[in-house]
CSV table of C-alpha atoms in Angstrom, one decimal:
chain,number,residue,atom,x,y,z
Q,1,MET,CA,89.6,88.7,154.0
Q,2,GLU,CA,90.2,88.1,150.3
Q,3,ILE,CA,92.4,85.3,149.4
Q,4,LYS,CA,93.6,85.4,145.9
Q,5,ILE,CA,96.1,83.8,143.6
Q,6,ASP,CA,99.4,85.9,143.7
Q,7,ASP,CA,102.1,86.3,140.9
Q,8,LEU,CA,104.6,87.1,143.6
Q,9,THR,CA,105.5,90.5,142.0
Q,10,GLY,CA,104.3,92.9,144.7
Q,11,PRO,CA,106.6,94.5,147.4
Q,12,GLU,CA,104.3,93.4,150.2
Q,13,VAL,CA,104.5,89.7,149.2
Q,14,ALA,CA,108.2,90.1,148.8
Q,15,GLN,CA,108.5,91.6,152.1
Q,16,LEU,CA,106.5,88.8,153.8
Q,17,ILE,CA,108.5,86.1,152.0
Q,18,MET,CA,111.6,87.8,153.0
Q,19,GLU,CA,110.3,87.8,156.8
Q,20,HIS,CA,109.4,84.1,156.3
Q,21,LEU,CA,112.8,83.3,155.5
Q,22,GLN,CA,114.6,85.4,158.1
Q,23,GLY,CA,112.3,83.6,160.7
Q,24,MET,CA,113.5,80.2,159.3
Q,25,LYS,CA,117.1,81.4,159.7
Q,26,LEU,CA,116.6,82.4,163.3
Q,27,ASN,CA,115.1,79.1,164.4
Q,28,SER,CA,116.6,76.5,162.0
Q,29,PRO,CA,120.0,75.4,161.1
Q,30,PRO,CA,120.7,76.1,157.3
Q,31,GLU,CA,120.8,72.5,156.3
Q,32,SER,CA,117.2,72.2,157.8
Q,33,ILE,CA,115.6,75.1,156.0
Q,34,HIS,CA,113.0,74.0,153.3
Q,35,ALA,CA,111.4,77.3,152.9
Q,36,LEU,CA,111.3,78.6,149.3
Q,37,ASN,CA,112.5,82.1,148.0
Q,38,LEU,CA,110.4,84.1,145.6
Q,39,GLU,CA,112.0,82.5,142.6
Q,40,GLN,CA,111.5,78.9,143.8
Q,41,LEU,CA,107.8,80.0,144.6
Q,42,ARG,CA,107.3,80.8,140.9
Q,43,GLN,CA,107.4,77.2,139.5
Q,44,PRO,CA,104.4,75.8,137.5
Q,45,ASN,CA,103.7,73.2,140.1
Q,46,ILE,CA,103.1,75.6,142.7
Q,47,THR,CA,100.1,77.8,143.4
Q,48,PHE,CA,100.8,80.7,145.7
Q,49,TRP,CA,98.0,82.7,147.4
Q,50,SER,CA,97.9,85.9,149.4
Q,51,ALA,CA,95.2,87.0,151.8
Q,52,TRP,CA,94.4,90.8,152.0
Q,53,ASN,CA,92.2,93.0,154.0
Q,54,GLY,CA,92.0,96.0,151.4
Q,55,LYS,CA,95.5,97.0,150.9
Q,56,ASP,CA,96.8,95.2,153.9
Q,57,LEU,CA,98.7,92.0,153.5
Q,58,LEU,CA,97.5,89.5,156.1
Q,59,GLY,CA,99.4,86.3,155.2
Q,60,CYS,CA,100.2,83.9,152.6
Q,61,GLY,CA,100.4,80.2,151.5
Q,62,ALA,CA,101.3,77.8,148.6
Q,63,LEU,CA,100.2,74.5,147.4
Q,64,LYS,CA,102.9,72.4,145.5
Q,65,GLU,CA,101.8,69.4,143.3
Q,66,LEU,CA,104.1,66.4,144.0
Q,67,ASP,CA,102.0,64.2,141.9
Q,68,ALA,CA,98.5,63.8,140.6
Q,69,LYS,CA,97.2,62.8,144.1
Q,70,HIS,CA,99.5,64.4,146.5
Q,71,GLY,CA,100.1,68.0,147.5
Q,72,GLU,CA,102.4,69.7,150.0
Q,73,ILE,CA,101.7,72.9,151.8
Q,74,LYS,CA,104.4,75.4,151.4
Q,75,SER,CA,105.2,79.1,152.6
Q,76,MET,CA,102.4,79.3,155.1
Q,77,ARG,CA,103.1,82.7,156.8
Q,78,THR,CA,100.8,85.3,158.7
Q,79,SER,CA,102.1,88.9,158.8
Q,80,SER,CA,103.4,89.8,162.2
Q,81,ALA,CA,100.8,92.3,162.5
Q,82,HIS,CA,98.0,89.8,162.2
Q,83,LEU,CA,99.2,86.8,164.3
Q,84,ARG,CA,96.4,85.1,166.2
Q,85,THR,CA,93.6,86.8,164.3
Q,86,GLY,CA,92.5,83.4,162.1
Q,87,VAL,CA,94.5,84.3,159.0
Q,88,ALA,CA,96.3,81.0,159.2
Q,89,LYS,CA,93.1,79.0,159.7
Q,90,ARG,CA,91.5,80.8,156.7
Q,91,LEU,CA,94.6,80.2,154.5
Q,92,LEU,CA,95.0,76.6,155.5
Q,93,GLN,CA,91.2,75.8,154.9
Q,94,HIS,CA,91.5,77.3,151.6
Q,95,ILE,CA,94.5,75.3,150.4
Q,96,ILE,CA,92.8,72.1,151.9
Q,97,ASP,CA,89.6,72.9,149.7
Q,98,VAL,CA,91.6,73.5,146.7
Q,99,ALA,CA,93.5,70.2,147.2
Q,100,LYS,CA,90.2,68.5,147.5
Q,101,GLU,CA,88.9,70.1,144.2
Q,102,ARG,CA,92.1,69.0,142.5
Q,103,GLY,CA,91.4,65.4,143.5
Q,104,TYR,CA,94.3,65.0,145.8
Q,105,ALA,CA,94.1,62.0,148.0
Q,106,ARG,CA,96.9,63.4,150.4
Q,107,LEU,CA,98.1,66.7,151.6
Q,108,SER,CA,101.5,66.9,153.5
Q,109,LEU,CA,103.8,69.4,155.0
Q,110,GLU,CA,107.3,69.8,156.6
Q,111,THR,CA,107.7,72.2,159.6
Q,112,GLY,CA,110.2,72.8,162.4
Q,113,SER,CA,110.6,70.6,165.5
Q,114,MET,CA,111.6,73.5,167.5
Q,115,ASP,CA,109.5,75.6,170.1
Q,116,ALA,CA,109.2,78.2,167.7
Q,117,PHE,CA,107.0,76.2,165.4
Q,118,ALA,CA,104.7,74.8,168.0
Q,119,PRO,CA,101.9,77.1,167.1
Q,120,ALA,CA,102.1,75.7,163.4
Q,121,ARG,CA,102.1,72.1,164.6
Q,122,LYS,CA,99.1,72.9,166.7
Q,123,LEU,CA,97.4,74.5,163.8
Q,124,TYR,CA,98.0,71.6,161.6
Q,125,THR,CA,96.9,69.1,164.1
Q,126,SER,CA,93.8,71.0,164.8
Q,127,PHE,CA,93.0,70.4,161.1
Q,128,GLY,CA,93.4,66.7,161.3
Q,129,PHE,CA,97.0,66.5,160.1
Q,130,ASP,CA,99.1,63.6,161.7
Q,131,TYR,CA,102.8,63.1,162.1
Q,132,CYS,CA,104.4,60.9,159.4
Q,133,GLU,CA,107.6,59.7,157.9
Q,134,PRO,CA,109.5,62.0,155.5
Q,135,PHE,CA,107.8,62.2,152.1
Q,136,SER,CA,108.9,63.3,148.6
Q,137,ASP,CA,112.6,64.2,148.8
Q,138,TYR,CA,112.8,64.9,152.4
Q,139,ILE,CA,114.9,62.8,154.8
Q,140,GLU,CA,114.9,62.3,158.6
Q,141,ASP,CA,116.0,65.5,160.2
Q,142,PRO,CA,115.8,66.1,164.0
Q,143,ASN,CA,115.0,69.6,163.2
Q,144,SER,CA,112.0,68.8,161.0
Q,145,VAL,CA,108.7,67.2,161.6
Q,146,PHE,CA,106.4,65.9,158.7
Q,147,MET,CA,102.7,65.8,158.7
Q,148,THR,CA,100.1,64.5,156.5
Q,149,LYS,CA,96.3,64.4,155.9
Q,150,GLU,CA,94.2,61.8,154.0
Q,151,LEU,CA,91.6,64.0,151.9
């Protein structure tokens, strides 16, 4: 698996982000969707990675800098054809490693509270993320859970 910084211009990545957003719409009410579209991911404070096996897109993930010591995981998604093959674990470890290299003291994320998001919560817990209060601009929401990890 090759994980590389992606400029979000390829059709495969556009399709995966669209799949990600559609999944959010199926499982979350509109006011509780915090997933970013392609344009929102192209911000200077966001680094976006795609994971590939040759020409096959396996998944993606992003790291948003909230401040010099705090990052947020965004847009973690495994392609439907590659679920439960270790893609998310490799991407998450990559993002954690980059956050440490950048000198972040904390890495946080928001995910859904519904059953559809249970695999994601299990993954984050297995990497040492703990549940926390809303961070950054988030507010309490019964459809969201917030997690954080001290680095």
